[in-house]
mmCIF file of C-alpha atoms in Angstrom:
data_model
loop_
_atom_site.group_PDB
_atom_site.id
_atom_site.type_symbol
_atom_site.label_atom_id
_atom_site.label_comp_id
_atom_site.label_asym_id
_atom_site.label_seq_id
_atom_site.Cartn_x
_atom_site.Cartn_y
_atom_site.Cartn_z
ATOM 1 C CA MET A 1 63.871 16.886 -63.920
ATOM 2 C CA SER A 2 67.257 15.117 -64.534
ATOM 3 C CA ARG A 3 69.858 14.120 -61.928
ATOM 4 C CA ILE A 4 73.681 13.234 -61.566
ATOM 5 C CA GLU A 5 74.750 11.738 -58.346
ATOM 6 C CA GLU A 6 78.302 10.738 -57.572
ATOM 7 C CA MET A 7 80.095 9.606 -54.341
ATOM 8 C CA VAL A 8 83.545 9.158 -52.667
ATOM 9 C CA ALA A 9 85.139 7.733 -49.510
ATOM 10 C CA VAL A 10 87.212 10.427 -48.093
ATOM 11 C CA GLY A 11 89.775 9.896 -45.130
ATOM 12 C CA ALA A 12 89.183 12.313 -42.849
ATOM 13 C CA SER A 13 86.594 13.850 -40.307
ATOM 14 C CA VAL A 14 83.165 15.682 -41.858
ATOM 15 C CA PRO A 15 84.501 19.123 -40.693
ATOM 16 C CA GLN A 16 88.096 18.598 -42.285
ATOM 17 C CA THR A 17 86.176 17.460 -45.756
ATOM 18 C CA MET A 18 83.671 20.218 -45.430
ATOM 19 C CA ARG A 19 86.613 22.627 -44.822
ATOM 20 C CA HIS A 20 87.625 22.191 -48.413
ATOM 21 C CA LEU A 21 84.146 22.718 -49.900
ATOM 22 C CA MET A 22 83.370 26.032 -48.007
ATOM 23 C CA ALA A 23 86.635 27.772 -48.143
ATOM 24 C CA LEU A 24 87.371 29.599 -51.540
ATOM 25 C CA ASP A 25 90.903 29.208 -51.543
ATOM 26 C CA ARG A 26 90.791 25.503 -50.902
ATOM 27 C CA MET A 27 87.883 24.686 -53.637
ATOM 28 C CA ARG A 28 90.323 25.992 -55.843
ATOM 29 C CA ALA A 29 92.758 23.270 -55.737
ATOM 30 C CA TRP A 30 90.325 20.666 -56.716
ATOM 31 C CA ILE A 31 87.897 22.023 -58.843
ATOM 32 C CA ALA A 32 88.562 21.092 -62.642
ATOM 33 C CA PRO A 33 91.558 22.954 -64.461
ATOM 34 C CA ASN A 34 89.348 24.353 -67.162
ATOM 35 C CA VAL A 35 87.036 25.879 -64.719
ATOM 36 C CA VAL A 36 87.561 29.349 -63.256
ATOM 37 C CA LEU A 37 86.105 30.222 -59.753
ATOM 38 C CA ILE A 38 85.186 33.878 -59.215
ATOM 39 C CA PRO A 39 84.023 34.924 -55.855
ATOM 40 C CA ARG A 40 81.079 37.556 -56.075
ATOM 41 C CA GLY A 41 81.567 39.154 -52.419
ATOM 42 C CA THR A 42 84.344 39.743 -50.147
ATOM 43 C CA SER A 43 84.157 36.562 -48.000
ATOM 44 C CA ARG A 44 86.836 34.059 -48.425
ATOM 45 C CA ALA A 45 84.396 31.028 -47.372
ATOM 46 C CA LEU A 46 80.993 30.207 -48.539
ATOM 47 C CA ALA A 47 77.850 30.816 -46.291
ATOM 48 C CA PRO A 48 74.200 31.158 -47.132
ATOM 49 C CA GLY A 49 73.567 33.868 -49.342
ATOM 50 C CA GLU A 50 77.110 33.819 -50.638
ATOM 51 C CA ARG A 51 77.518 34.210 -54.602
ATOM 52 C CA PHE A 52 80.326 32.843 -56.793
ATOM 53 C CA ARG A 53 80.482 32.131 -60.655
ATOM 54 C CA LEU A 54 82.289 29.185 -62.544
ATOM 55 C CA GLU A 55 83.214 29.948 -65.961
ATOM 56 C CA SER A 56 84.338 27.004 -68.377
ATOM 57 C CA ILE A 57 86.430 26.978 -71.428
ATOM 58 C CA GLY A 58 83.898 27.075 -74.380
ATOM 59 C CA ALA A 59 82.069 30.336 -72.467
ATOM 60 C CA PHE A 60 79.636 27.924 -70.006
ATOM 61 C CA ARG A 61 79.184 30.561 -67.171
ATOM 62 C CA PHE A 62 77.256 29.814 -63.768
ATOM 63 C CA GLU A 63 76.142 31.853 -61.076
ATOM 64 C CA TYR A 64 76.004 30.224 -58.064
ATOM 65 C CA VAL A 65 74.246 31.158 -54.430
ATOM 66 C CA VAL A 66 74.822 29.165 -51.119
ATOM 67 C CA GLU A 67 71.044 28.246 -50.263
ATOM 68 C CA ALA A 68 71.561 26.524 -46.996
ATOM 69 C CA VAL A 69 74.611 25.107 -45.096
ATOM 70 C CA THR A 70 74.292 22.792 -41.715
ATOM 71 C CA ASP A 71 76.859 20.558 -40.162
ATOM 72 C CA ARG A 72 76.416 18.058 -42.638
ATOM 73 C CA GLU A 73 75.022 19.432 -46.154
ATOM 74 C CA VAL A 74 75.553 22.065 -48.463
ATOM 75 C CA VAL A 75 73.001 23.323 -50.879
ATOM 76 C CA LEU A 76 73.758 25.778 -53.717
ATOM 77 C CA SER A 77 71.458 26.684 -56.821
ATOM 78 C CA PHE A 78 73.157 27.222 -59.983
ATOM 79 C CA ASP A 79 71.639 29.520 -63.035
ATOM 80 C CA GLY A 80 73.378 29.400 -66.546
ATOM 81 C CA PRO A 81 72.969 27.679 -69.844
ATOM 82 C CA TRP A 82 70.638 25.506 -67.509
ATOM 83 C CA ALA A 83 69.312 26.127 -63.833
ATOM 84 C CA GLY A 84 68.823 23.548 -61.114
ATOM 85 C CA THR A 85 70.479 22.728 -57.533
ATOM 86 C CA GLU A 86 73.844 21.249 -56.382
ATOM 87 C CA ARG A 87 73.788 19.166 -53.255
ATOM 88 C CA TRP A 88 76.715 17.946 -51.104
ATOM 89 C CA SER A 89 76.441 15.728 -48.186
ATOM 90 C CA PHE A 90 78.726 14.241 -45.628
ATOM 91 C CA VAL A 91 78.095 11.491 -43.729
ATOM 92 C CA ALA A 92 80.848 10.107 -41.005
ATOM 93 C CA ASP A 93 81.621 6.340 -41.754
ATOM 94 C CA GLY A 94 84.294 5.191 -39.126
ATOM 95 C CA SER A 95 87.433 7.359 -40.013
ATOM 96 C CA GLU A 96 86.221 8.181 -43.329
ATOM 97 C CA THR A 97 83.667 10.593 -44.746
ATOM 98 C CA ILE A 98 81.287 9.441 -47.411
ATOM 99 C CA VAL A 99 80.925 12.606 -49.933
ATOM 100 C CA ARG A 100 77.568 12.633 -52.001
ATOM 101 C CA ARG A 101 77.577 15.164 -54.686
ATOM 102 C CA CYS A 102 74.189 15.749 -56.500
ATOM 103 C CA TYR A 103 73.289 17.716 -59.221
ATOM 104 C CA GLU A 104 69.724 18.271 -60.136
ATOM 105 C CA VAL A 105 68.425 20.134 -63.248
ATOM 106 C CA ASN A 106 65.277 21.515 -63.393
ATOM 107 C CA ASP A 107 65.380 24.106 -66.082
ATOM 108 C CA ASP A 108 62.126 23.957 -68.103
ATOM 109 C CA THR A 109 62.645 26.150 -70.940
ATOM 110 C CA VAL A 110 63.336 24.471 -74.264
ATOM 111 C CA LEU A 111 66.604 26.460 -74.714
ATOM 112 C CA GLY A 112 68.119 24.804 -71.146
ATOM 113 C CA TRP A 113 66.616 21.647 -71.521
ATOM 114 C CA THR A 114 68.137 21.258 -74.940
ATOM 115 C CA ALA A 115 71.786 22.382 -73.749
ATOM 116 C CA TRP A 116 71.751 20.175 -70.464
ATOM 117 C CA MET A 117 70.547 17.050 -72.726
ATOM 118 C CA THR A 118 73.317 17.721 -75.735
ATOM 119 C CA ILE A 119 76.119 18.237 -73.987
ATOM 120 C CA GLY A 120 75.916 19.444 -70.531
ATOM 121 C CA ARG A 121 75.063 15.918 -68.822
ATOM 122 C CA ALA A 122 78.301 14.149 -70.371
ATOM 123 C CA LEU A 123 80.229 17.317 -69.254
ATOM 124 C CA VAL A 124 78.909 17.666 -65.676
ATOM 125 C CA LEU A 125 79.324 13.644 -65.406
ATOM 126 C CA ALA A 126 82.933 13.888 -66.629
ATOM 127 C CA HIS A 127 83.941 17.037 -64.127
ATOM 128 C CA TYR A 128 81.996 15.329 -61.163
ATOM 129 C CA LYS A 129 84.147 11.987 -61.510
ATOM 130 C CA PHE A 130 87.420 13.993 -61.999
ATOM 131 C CA GLU A 131 86.504 16.774 -59.311
ATOM 132 C CA LEU A 132 85.330 14.148 -56.664
ATOM 133 C CA SER A 133 88.675 12.405 -56.980
ATOM 134 C CA ARG A 134 91.025 15.716 -56.911
ATOM 135 C CA PHE A 135 88.508 16.808 -53.768
ATOM 136 C CA ARG A 136 89.781 13.469 -52.280
ATOM 137 C CA ASP A 137 93.370 13.941 -53.101
ATOM 138 C CA ALA A 138 93.238 17.627 -51.356
ATOM 139 C CA VAL A 139 91.415 16.480 -48.306
ATOM 140 C CA GLU A 140 93.827 13.737 -47.414
ATOM 141 C CA ARG A 141 96.589 15.745 -48.601
ATOM 142 C CA ASP A 142 96.155 18.443 -46.028
ATOM 143 C CA PRO A 143 93.105 17.543 -43.825
ATOM 144 C CA GLY A 144 93.526 20.571 -41.237
ATOM 145 C CA PRO A 145 92.686 19.910 -37.442
ATOM 146 C CA MET A 146 90.106 17.512 -36.650
ATOM 147 C CA ALA A 147 87.477 20.166 -35.468
ATOM 148 C CA GLU A 148 87.230 23.598 -34.543
ATOM 149 C CA ILE A 149 88.644 22.795 -30.917
ATOM 150 C CA ASP A 150 91.593 20.524 -31.637
ATOM 151 C CA GLY A 151 91.699 17.745 -28.552
ATOM 152 C CA ARG A 152 95.374 17.351 -28.864
ATOM 153 C CA ARG A 153 95.874 21.161 -27.794
ATOM 154 C CA THR A 154 93.676 20.883 -24.917
ATOM 155 C CA PRO A 155 95.637 20.522 -21.479
ATOM 156 C CA GLN A 156 95.176 17.658 -19.563
ATOM 157 C CA LEU A 157 93.211 18.001 -16.400
ATOM 158 C CA ASP A 158 94.597 16.198 -13.304
ATOM 159 C CA PHE A 159 91.619 15.655 -10.863
ATOM 160 C CA PRO A 160 90.726 12.348 -8.986
ATOM 161 C CA VAL A 161 87.395 10.777 -10.513
ATOM 162 C CA ASP A 162 84.963 9.095 -7.985
ATOM 163 C CA GLU A 163 84.237 6.372 -9.692
ATOM 164 C CA GLY A 164 81.873 4.968 -6.483
#
């Protein structure tokens, strides 16, 4: 198994940050310009079981499946020239969110391992650094509402509070 892990601090809440990963139209704003995102279903948002393809210039194609989504983590599996999993973790840190993106290759085929070790590792590492920078910029430029229920839009209730 081989692993690449990168982290970035984003000036937004966890829900705001996750929104940019889970919405396909928002994902297109931060993925590398040489990568094409092709949805495999009709949903505009990622959920467990959803599929999509990433195609890179140079004929690299990866089929992705969303394996799990929680309020703090997203796990994807992929298959292409090499196979493995990609895990996104979101940790609240004051007014920021620490985003950790982990890419694990567990392809035990000779061809897959050779592709990964010769070109894949360097390619993925470069894309991770570049994409996480674009991800942070996209989230901070358009964070959206703080959560599903935006507290700024909730009417204020005036009633006495008994503090005794």
